[in-house]
Coordinates of C-alpha atoms in Angstrom, one line a residue:
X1 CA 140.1 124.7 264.1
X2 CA 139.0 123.1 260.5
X3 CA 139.8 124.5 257.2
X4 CA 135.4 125.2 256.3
X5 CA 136.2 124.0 252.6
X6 CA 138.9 121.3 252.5
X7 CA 137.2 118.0 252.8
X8 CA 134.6 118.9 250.3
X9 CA 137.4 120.3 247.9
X10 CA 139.7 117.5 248.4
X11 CA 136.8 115.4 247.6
X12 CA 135.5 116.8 244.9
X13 CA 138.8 116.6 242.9
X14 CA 138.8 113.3 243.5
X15 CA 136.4 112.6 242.1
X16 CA 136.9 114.8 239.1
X17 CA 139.9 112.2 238.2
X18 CA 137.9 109.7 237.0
X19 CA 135.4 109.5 234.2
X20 CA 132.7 107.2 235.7
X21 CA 129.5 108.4 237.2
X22 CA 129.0 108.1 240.6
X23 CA 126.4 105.1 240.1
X24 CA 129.5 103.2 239.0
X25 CA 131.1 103.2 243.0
X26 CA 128.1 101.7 244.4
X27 CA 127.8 98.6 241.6
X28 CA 131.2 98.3 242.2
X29 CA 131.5 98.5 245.9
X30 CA 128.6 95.6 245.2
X31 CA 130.7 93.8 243.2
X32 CA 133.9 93.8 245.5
X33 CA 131.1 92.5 247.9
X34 CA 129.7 89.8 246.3
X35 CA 133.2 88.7 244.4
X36 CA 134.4 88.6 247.8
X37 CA 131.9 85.9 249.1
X38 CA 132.6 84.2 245.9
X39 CA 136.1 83.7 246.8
X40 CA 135.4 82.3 250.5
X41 CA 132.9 80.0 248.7
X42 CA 136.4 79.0 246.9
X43 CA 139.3 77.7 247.7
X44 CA 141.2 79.5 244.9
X45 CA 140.5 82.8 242.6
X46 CA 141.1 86.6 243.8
X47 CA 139.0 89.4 243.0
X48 CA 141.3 91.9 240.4
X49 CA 140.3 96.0 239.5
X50 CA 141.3 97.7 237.0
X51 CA 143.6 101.0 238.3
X52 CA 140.5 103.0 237.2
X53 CA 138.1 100.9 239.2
X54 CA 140.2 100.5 242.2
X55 CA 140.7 104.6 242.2
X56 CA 137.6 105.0 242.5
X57 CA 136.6 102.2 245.1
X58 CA 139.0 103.5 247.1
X59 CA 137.8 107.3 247.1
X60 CA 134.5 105.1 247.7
X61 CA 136.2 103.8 250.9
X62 CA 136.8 107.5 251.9
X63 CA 133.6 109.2 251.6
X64 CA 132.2 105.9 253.6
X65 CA 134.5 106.6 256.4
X66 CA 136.7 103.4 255.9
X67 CA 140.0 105.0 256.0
X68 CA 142.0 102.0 256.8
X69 CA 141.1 100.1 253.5
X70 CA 141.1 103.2 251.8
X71 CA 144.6 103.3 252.4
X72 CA 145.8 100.0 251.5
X73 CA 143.6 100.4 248.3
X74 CA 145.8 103.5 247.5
X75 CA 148.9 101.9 248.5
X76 CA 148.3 99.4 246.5
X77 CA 147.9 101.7 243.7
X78 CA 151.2 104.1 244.4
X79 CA 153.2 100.4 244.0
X80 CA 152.1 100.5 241.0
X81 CA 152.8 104.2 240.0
X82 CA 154.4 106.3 242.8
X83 CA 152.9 109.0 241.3
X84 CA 149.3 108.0 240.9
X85 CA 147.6 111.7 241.9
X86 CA 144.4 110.2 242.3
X87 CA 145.7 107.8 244.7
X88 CA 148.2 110.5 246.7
X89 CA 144.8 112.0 246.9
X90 CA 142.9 109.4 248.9
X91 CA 145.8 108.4 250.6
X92 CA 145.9 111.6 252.1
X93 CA 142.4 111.9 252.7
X94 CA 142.9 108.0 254.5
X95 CA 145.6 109.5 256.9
X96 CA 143.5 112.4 258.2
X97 CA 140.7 110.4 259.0
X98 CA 143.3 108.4 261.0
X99 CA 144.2 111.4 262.4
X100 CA 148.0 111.3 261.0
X101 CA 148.8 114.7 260.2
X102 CA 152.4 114.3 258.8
X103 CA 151.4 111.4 256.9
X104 CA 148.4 113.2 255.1
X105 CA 150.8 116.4 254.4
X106 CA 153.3 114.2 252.9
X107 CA 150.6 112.1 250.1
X108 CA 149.4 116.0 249.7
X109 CA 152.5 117.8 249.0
X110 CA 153.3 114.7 246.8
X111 CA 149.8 115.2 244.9
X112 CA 150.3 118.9 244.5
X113 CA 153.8 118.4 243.0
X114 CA 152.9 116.2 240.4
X115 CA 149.1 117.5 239.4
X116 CA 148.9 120.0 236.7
X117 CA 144.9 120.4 236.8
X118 CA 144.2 123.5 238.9
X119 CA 141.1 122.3 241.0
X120 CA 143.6 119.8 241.7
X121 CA 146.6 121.5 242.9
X122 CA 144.0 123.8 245.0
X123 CA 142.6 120.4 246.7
X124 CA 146.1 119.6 248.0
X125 CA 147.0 122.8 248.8
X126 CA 144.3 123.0 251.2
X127 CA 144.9 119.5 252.8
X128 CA 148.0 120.5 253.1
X129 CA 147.0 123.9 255.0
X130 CA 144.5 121.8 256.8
X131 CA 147.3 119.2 258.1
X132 CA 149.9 121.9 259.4
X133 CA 147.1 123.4 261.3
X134 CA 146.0 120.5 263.1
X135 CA 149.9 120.0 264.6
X136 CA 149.4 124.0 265.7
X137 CA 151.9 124.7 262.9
X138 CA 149.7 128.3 261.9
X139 CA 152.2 130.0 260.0
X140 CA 152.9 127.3 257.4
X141 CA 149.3 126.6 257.6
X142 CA 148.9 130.2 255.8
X143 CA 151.6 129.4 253.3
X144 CA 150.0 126.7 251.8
X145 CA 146.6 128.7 251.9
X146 CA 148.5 131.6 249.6
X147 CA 149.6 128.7 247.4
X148 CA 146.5 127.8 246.9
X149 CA 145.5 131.2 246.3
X150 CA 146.3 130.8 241.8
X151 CA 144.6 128.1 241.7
X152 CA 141.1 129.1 243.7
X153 CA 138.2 129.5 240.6
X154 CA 135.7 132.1 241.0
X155 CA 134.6 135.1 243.7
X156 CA 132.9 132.1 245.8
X157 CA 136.1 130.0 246.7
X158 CA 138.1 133.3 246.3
X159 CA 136.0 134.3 249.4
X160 CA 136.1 131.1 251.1
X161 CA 140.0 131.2 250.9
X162 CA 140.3 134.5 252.2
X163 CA 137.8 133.7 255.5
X164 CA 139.9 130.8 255.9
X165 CA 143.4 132.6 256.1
X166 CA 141.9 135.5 258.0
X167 CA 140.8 132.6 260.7
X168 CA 144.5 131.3 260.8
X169 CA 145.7 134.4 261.1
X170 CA 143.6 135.7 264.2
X171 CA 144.7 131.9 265.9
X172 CA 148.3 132.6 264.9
X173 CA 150.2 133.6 267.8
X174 CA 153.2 134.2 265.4
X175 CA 152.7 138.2 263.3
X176 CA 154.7 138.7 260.6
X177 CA 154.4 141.9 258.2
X178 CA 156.1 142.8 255.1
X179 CA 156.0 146.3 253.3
X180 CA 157.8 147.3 250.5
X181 CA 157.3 150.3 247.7
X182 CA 159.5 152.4 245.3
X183 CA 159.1 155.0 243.0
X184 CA 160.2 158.6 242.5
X185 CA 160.7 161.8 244.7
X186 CA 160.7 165.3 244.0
X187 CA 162.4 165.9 246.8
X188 CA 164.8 163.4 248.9
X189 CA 166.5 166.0 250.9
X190 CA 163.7 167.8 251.9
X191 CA 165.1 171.3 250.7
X192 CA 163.7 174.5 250.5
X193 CA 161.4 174.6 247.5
X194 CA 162.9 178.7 246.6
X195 CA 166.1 178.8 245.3
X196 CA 167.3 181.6 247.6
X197 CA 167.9 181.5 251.5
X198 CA 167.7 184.3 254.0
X199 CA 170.2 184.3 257.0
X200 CA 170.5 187.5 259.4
X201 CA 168.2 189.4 256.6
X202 CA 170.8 188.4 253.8
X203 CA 169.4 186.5 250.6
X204 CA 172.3 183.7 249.9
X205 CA 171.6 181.7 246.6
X206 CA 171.3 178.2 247.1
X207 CA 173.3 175.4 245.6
X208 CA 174.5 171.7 244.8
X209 CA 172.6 170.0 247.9
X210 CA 171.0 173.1 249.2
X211 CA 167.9 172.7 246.7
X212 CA 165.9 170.3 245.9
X213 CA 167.2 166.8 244.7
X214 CA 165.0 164.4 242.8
X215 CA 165.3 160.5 242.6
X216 CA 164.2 157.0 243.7
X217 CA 162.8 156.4 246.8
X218 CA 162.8 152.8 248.0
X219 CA 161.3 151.9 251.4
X220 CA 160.8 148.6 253.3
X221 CA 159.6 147.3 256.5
X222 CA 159.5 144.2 258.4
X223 CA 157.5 143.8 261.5
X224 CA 156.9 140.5 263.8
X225 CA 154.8 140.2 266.8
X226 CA 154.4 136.9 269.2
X227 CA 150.9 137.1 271.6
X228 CA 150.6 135.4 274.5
X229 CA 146.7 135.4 274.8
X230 CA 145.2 134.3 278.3
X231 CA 142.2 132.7 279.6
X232 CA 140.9 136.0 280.6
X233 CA 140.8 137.9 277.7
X234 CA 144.4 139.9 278.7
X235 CA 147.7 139.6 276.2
X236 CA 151.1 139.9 276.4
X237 CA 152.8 140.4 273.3
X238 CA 156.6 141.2 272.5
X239 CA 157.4 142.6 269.3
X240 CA 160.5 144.1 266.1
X241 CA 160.6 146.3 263.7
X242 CA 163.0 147.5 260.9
X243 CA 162.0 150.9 258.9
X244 CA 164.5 151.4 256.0
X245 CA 164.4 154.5 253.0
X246 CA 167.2 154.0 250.5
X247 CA 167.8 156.8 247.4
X248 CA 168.9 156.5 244.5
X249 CA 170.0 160.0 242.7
X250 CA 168.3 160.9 239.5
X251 CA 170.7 162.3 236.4
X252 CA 169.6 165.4 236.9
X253 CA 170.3 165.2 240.8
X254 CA 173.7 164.0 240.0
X255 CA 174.4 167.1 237.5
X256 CA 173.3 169.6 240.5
X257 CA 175.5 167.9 243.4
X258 CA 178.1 166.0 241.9
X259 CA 179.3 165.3 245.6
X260 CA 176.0 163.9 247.1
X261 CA 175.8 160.6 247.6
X262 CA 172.5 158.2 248.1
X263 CA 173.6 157.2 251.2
X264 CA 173.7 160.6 252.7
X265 CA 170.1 160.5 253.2
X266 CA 169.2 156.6 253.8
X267 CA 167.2 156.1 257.0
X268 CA 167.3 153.1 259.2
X269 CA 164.9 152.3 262.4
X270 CA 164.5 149.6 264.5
X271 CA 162.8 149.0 267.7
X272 CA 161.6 146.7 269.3
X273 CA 158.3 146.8 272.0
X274 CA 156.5 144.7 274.6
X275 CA 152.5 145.7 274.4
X276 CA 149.6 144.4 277.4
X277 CA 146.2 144.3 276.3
X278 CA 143.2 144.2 278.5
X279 CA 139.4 144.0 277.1
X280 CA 137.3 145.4 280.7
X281 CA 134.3 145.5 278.6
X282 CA 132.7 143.6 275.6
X283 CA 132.9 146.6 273.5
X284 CA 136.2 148.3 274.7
X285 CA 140.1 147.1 274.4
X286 CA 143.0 149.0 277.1
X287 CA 146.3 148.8 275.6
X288 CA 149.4 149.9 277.0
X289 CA 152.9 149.4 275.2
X290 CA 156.7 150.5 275.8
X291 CA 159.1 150.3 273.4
X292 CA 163.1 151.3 272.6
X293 CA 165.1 151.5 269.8
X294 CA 167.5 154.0 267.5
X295 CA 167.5 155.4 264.2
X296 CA 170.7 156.0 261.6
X297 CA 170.8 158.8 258.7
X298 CA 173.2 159.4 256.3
X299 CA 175.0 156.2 257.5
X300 CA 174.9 157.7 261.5
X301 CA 173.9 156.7 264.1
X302 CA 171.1 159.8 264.8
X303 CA 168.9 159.0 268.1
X304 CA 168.3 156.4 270.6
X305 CA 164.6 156.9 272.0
X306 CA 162.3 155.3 274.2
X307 CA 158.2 155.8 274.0
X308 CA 155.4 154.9 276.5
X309 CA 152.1 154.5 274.9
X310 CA 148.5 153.9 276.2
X311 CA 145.2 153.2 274.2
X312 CA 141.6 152.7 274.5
X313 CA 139.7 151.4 271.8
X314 CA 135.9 151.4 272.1
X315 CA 132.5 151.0 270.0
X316 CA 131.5 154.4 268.9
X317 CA 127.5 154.5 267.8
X318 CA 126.0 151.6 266.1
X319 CA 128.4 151.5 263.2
X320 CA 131.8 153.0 263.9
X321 CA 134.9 152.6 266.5
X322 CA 137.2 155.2 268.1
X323 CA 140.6 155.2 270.2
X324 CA 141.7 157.5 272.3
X325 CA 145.3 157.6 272.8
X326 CA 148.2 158.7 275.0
X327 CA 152.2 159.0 274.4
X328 CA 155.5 160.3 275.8
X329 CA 158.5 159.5 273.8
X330 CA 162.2 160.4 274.6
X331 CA 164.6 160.9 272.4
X332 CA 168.3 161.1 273.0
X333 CA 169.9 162.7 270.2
X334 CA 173.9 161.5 269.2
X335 CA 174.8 164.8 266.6
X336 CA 174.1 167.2 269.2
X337 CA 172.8 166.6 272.8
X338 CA 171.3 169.7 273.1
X339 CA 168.9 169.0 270.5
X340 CA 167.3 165.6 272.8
X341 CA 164.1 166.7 273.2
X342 CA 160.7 164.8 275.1
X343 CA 157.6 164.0 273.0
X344 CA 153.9 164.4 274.6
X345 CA 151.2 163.9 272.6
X346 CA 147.4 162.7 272.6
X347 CA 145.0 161.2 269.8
X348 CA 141.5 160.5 268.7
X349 CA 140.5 158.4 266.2
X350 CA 137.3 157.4 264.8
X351 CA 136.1 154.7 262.0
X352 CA 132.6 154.7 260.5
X353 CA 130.8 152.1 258.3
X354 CA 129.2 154.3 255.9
X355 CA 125.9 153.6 254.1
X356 CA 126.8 150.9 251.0
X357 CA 129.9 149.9 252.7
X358 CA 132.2 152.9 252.3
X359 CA 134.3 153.6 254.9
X360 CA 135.2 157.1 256.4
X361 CA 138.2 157.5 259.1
X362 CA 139.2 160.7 260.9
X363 CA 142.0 161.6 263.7
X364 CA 143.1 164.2 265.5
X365 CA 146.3 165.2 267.7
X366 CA 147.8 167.3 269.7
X367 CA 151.8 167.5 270.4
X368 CA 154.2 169.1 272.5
X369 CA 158.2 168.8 271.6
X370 CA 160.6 169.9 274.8
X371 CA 163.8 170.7 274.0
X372 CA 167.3 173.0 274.5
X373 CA 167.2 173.7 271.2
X374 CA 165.4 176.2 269.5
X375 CA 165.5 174.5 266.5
X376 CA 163.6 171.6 267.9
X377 CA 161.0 172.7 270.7
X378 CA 157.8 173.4 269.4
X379 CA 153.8 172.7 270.0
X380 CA 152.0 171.2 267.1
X381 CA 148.3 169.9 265.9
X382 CA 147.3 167.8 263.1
X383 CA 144.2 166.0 261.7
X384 CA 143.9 164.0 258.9
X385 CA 140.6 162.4 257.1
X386 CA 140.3 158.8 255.2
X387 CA 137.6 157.9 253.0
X388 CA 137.7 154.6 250.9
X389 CA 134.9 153.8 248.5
X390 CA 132.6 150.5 248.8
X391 CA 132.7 150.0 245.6
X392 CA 136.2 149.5 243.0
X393 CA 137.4 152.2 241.1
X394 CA 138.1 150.9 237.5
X395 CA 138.8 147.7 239.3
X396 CA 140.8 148.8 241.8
X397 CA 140.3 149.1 246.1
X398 CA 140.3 152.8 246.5
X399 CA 141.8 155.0 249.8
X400 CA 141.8 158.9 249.6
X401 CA 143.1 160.6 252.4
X402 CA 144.1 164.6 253.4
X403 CA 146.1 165.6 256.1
X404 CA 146.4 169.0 258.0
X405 CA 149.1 170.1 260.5
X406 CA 150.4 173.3 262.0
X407 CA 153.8 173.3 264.3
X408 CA 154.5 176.6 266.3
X409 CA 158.2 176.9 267.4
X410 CA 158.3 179.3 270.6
X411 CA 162.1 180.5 270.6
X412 CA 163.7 182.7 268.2
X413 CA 166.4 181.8 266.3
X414 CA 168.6 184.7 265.4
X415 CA 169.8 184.0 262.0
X416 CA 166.1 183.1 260.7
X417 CA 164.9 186.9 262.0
X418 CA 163.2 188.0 264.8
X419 CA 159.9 186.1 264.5
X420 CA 159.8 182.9 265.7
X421 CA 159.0 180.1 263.4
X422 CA 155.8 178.9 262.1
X423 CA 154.9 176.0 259.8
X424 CA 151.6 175.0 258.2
X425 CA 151.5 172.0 256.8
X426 CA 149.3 169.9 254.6
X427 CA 149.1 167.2 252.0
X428 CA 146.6 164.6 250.0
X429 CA 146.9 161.2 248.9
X430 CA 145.7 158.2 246.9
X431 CA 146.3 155.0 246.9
X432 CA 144.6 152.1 244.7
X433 CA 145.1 148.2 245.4
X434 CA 144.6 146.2 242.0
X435 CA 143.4 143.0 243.4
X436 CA 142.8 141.4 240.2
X437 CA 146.4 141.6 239.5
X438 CA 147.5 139.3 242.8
X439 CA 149.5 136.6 242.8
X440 CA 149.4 134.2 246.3
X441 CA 146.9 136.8 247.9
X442 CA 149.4 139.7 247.1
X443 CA 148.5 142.4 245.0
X444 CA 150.4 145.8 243.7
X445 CA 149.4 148.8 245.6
X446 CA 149.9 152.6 243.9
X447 CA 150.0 155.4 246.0
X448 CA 150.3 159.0 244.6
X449 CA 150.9 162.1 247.2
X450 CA 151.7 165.6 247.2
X451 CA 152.7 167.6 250.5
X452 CA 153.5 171.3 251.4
X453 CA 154.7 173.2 253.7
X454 CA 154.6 176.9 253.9
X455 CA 156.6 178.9 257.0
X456 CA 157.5 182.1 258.0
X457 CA 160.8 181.2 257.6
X458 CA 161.8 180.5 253.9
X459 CA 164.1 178.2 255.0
X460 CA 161.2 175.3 256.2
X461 CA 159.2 175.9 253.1
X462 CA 159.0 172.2 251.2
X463 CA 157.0 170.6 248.4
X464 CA 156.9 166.9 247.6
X465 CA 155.4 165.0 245.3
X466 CA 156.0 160.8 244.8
X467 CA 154.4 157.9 243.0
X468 CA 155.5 154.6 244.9
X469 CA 154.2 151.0 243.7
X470 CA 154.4 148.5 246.2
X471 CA 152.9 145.3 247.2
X472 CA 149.9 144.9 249.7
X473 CA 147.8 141.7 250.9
X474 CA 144.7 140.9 249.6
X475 CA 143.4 138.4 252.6

């Protein structure tokens, strides 16, 4: 795999160093010529260049495809100033002709250190990107194409960069994902939005922790993936994750339960999977993945579970995708075994190319919780629509979504009343990626929601409302 833009880049720079016109390389590449016969017609005299001449007869050298002189040209140079840019830059061009990748990175990494010209520091950047993909080395190949990332000028090379590091990527066996957003909550605990409860058909005021508690809401994820692609289009891929939510208590919060503590609501996960993929078709993907892990709350260790998923993803019309999906998840729960419960549920997704670009996404499921505990079995259903705009919305990458849900709970629990429980659920969202504001291909992401949900049972009814700014990648 070749970077598309790096050997024109690298030698453009170049040749943005020095101030002579290009008609100046070929008189003096006709000069070094003919001062060269002069000295075999002689048996003394040597043929001298000025720095400036010999930088450029050595990028000269380079572009002719004489990588070997090149390089004793720019050696010859770095002597003289170890830090000659012009000459760490066809040095480095020299050694990837020769096909010496560690030499090249190393006259690159040198030149990007001590350039303070943009174009420049983009040029190296990219040979240096260029070099750690040729020894297979994708992930620090990706690196180096965010740090060139500042330095890229205009929507053109912008563009360029981006095709390149979404090329890396796909050949990268290695995944690695980051999340991370904060902002405030409404409502941390998830409490009852009234102020009043009803057990056994008595109201009880509620209190302290009982209502709602406002704060910070800080969540982060980490998520890595190694694929093991084959010769016939299967994959084997093994893969972590780590899910964390960490509070922090707002004044007011702190006033209404002085005992409450932000850790009493933190939430940990981790898991880790092993996913097969199979493509039977050229426009259909099978996937089929198992994976186990455990979650902690309030500094507990809450369930250990285990899920069994399988997917088909397939071409849906002329412009649009769709999955159909499959799951059973178990989870063992720690607090109270009788509230373990088993997980089946289906899915259907589909994603369509709109007219002008926009992009609409819909899905659809069905679920069905068994359990011991009343509190926990139930039958649910939820959709939710996606729409994202084509074009920016006072600069920024738009995503508006609404979600729908209804859970029916089938056994009674005594103290709620004799009806058994029913929830409806439902909640909007915005988010808006300012990409003009990104730094290394990472940009801030804003995300307002609202949810609600309304039951039978006074006890389940919950409002929530959050801002949360986070980061997102732009590539």
């Amino acid at each position: 795999m070749k970077l598309a833009f790096s050997a024109q880049t690298a030698s453009t720079a170049i040749r943005n160093m020095v101030r002579h016109p290009v008609l100046l390389c070929i008189c003096l590449l006709a000069f070094a010529i003919a001062a060269a016969e002069t000295v075999m017609a002689q048996t003394t005299g040597q043929l001298r260049l000025s720095k400036e001449e010999a930088r450029v007869f050595a990028q000269t050298l380079v572009n002719q495809s004489e990588p070997r002189a090149a390089r004793e040209v720019a050696l010859g140079l770095l002597r003289a100033d170890p830090d000659d840019v012009s000459a760490l830059f066809s040095l480095a061009a020299a050694e990837r002709l020769m096909g010496r990748s560690t030499a090249a990175r190393f006259a690159a990494k040198r030149a990007f250190s001590k350039t303070t010209i943009g174009s420049e520091k983009f040029a190296a950047a990219i040979l240096v990107a260029e070099s750690h993909l040729r020894d297979g080395q994708h992930t620090r190949a990706q690196i180096w194409l965010r740090r060139a990332e500042p330095f890229a000028r205009g929507a053109a090379q912008q563009a360029a960069l981006a095709r390149n590091y979404a090329q890396v990527a796909r050949a990268n066996p290695l995944t690695f994902e980051l999340e991370f957003r904060a902002g405030p909550n409404s409502n941390i605990n998830n409490a009852p939005k009234s102020d009043s409860l009803i057990f056994n058909g008595i109201e009880i005021a509620a209190s302290g922790a009982s209502l709602a508690l406002s704060g910070t809401e800080i969540s982060y994820g980490l998520k890595l993936r190694h694929k093991r692609p084959s010769n016939d289009g299967t994959a084997l891929s093994f893969g972590a994750r780590l899910n964390a939510i960490n509070y922090r208590l707002s004044n007011s919060a702190k006033a209404q339960a002085p005992e409450a503590r932000p850790s009493d609501f933190a939430f940990y996960e981790l898991g880790i999977d092993a996913r097969y993929d199979a493509k039977p078709t050229a426009n259909a993907v099978n996937a089929l993945r198992f994976e186990i892990g455990a979650n902690w709350y309030g500094g507990e260790r809450l369930t250990n579970f285990a899920k069994v998923e399988a997917e088909r993803r397939f071409r849906w019309g002329s412009a649009a995708t769709g999955a159909i999906g499959f799951g059973i998840t178990r989870n063992e729960r720690l607090d109270a075994d009788e509230r373990s419960s088993t997980v089946a549920s289906a899915t259907l997704k589909r994603t369509q190319t709109l007219a002008g670009g926009s992009r609409l996404s819909w899905s659809a499921s069905i679920s069905n919780t068994a359990s011991r505990s009343a509190l926990i079995e139930h039958s649910g259903l939820s959709a939710n629509i996606t729409y994202a705009p084509a074009k920016p919305i006072f600069g920024a990458t738009a995503e508006f979504g609404v979600s729908f849900g209804q859970r029916d709970y089938a056994q009674v629990v005594s103290i709620f009343g004799p009806n058994s429980r029913k929830d409806t659920q439902a909640g909007i969202r915005a988010q808006f990626l300012l990409e003009k504001i990104n730094l290394y291909g990472f940009a801030p992401l804003v995300t307002l929601s609202a949810s609600s949900t309304e039951s039978n049972i006074n006890r389940y009814d919950i409002r929530q409302t959050g801002v949360s700014l986070g980061i997102a990648s732009v590539f």
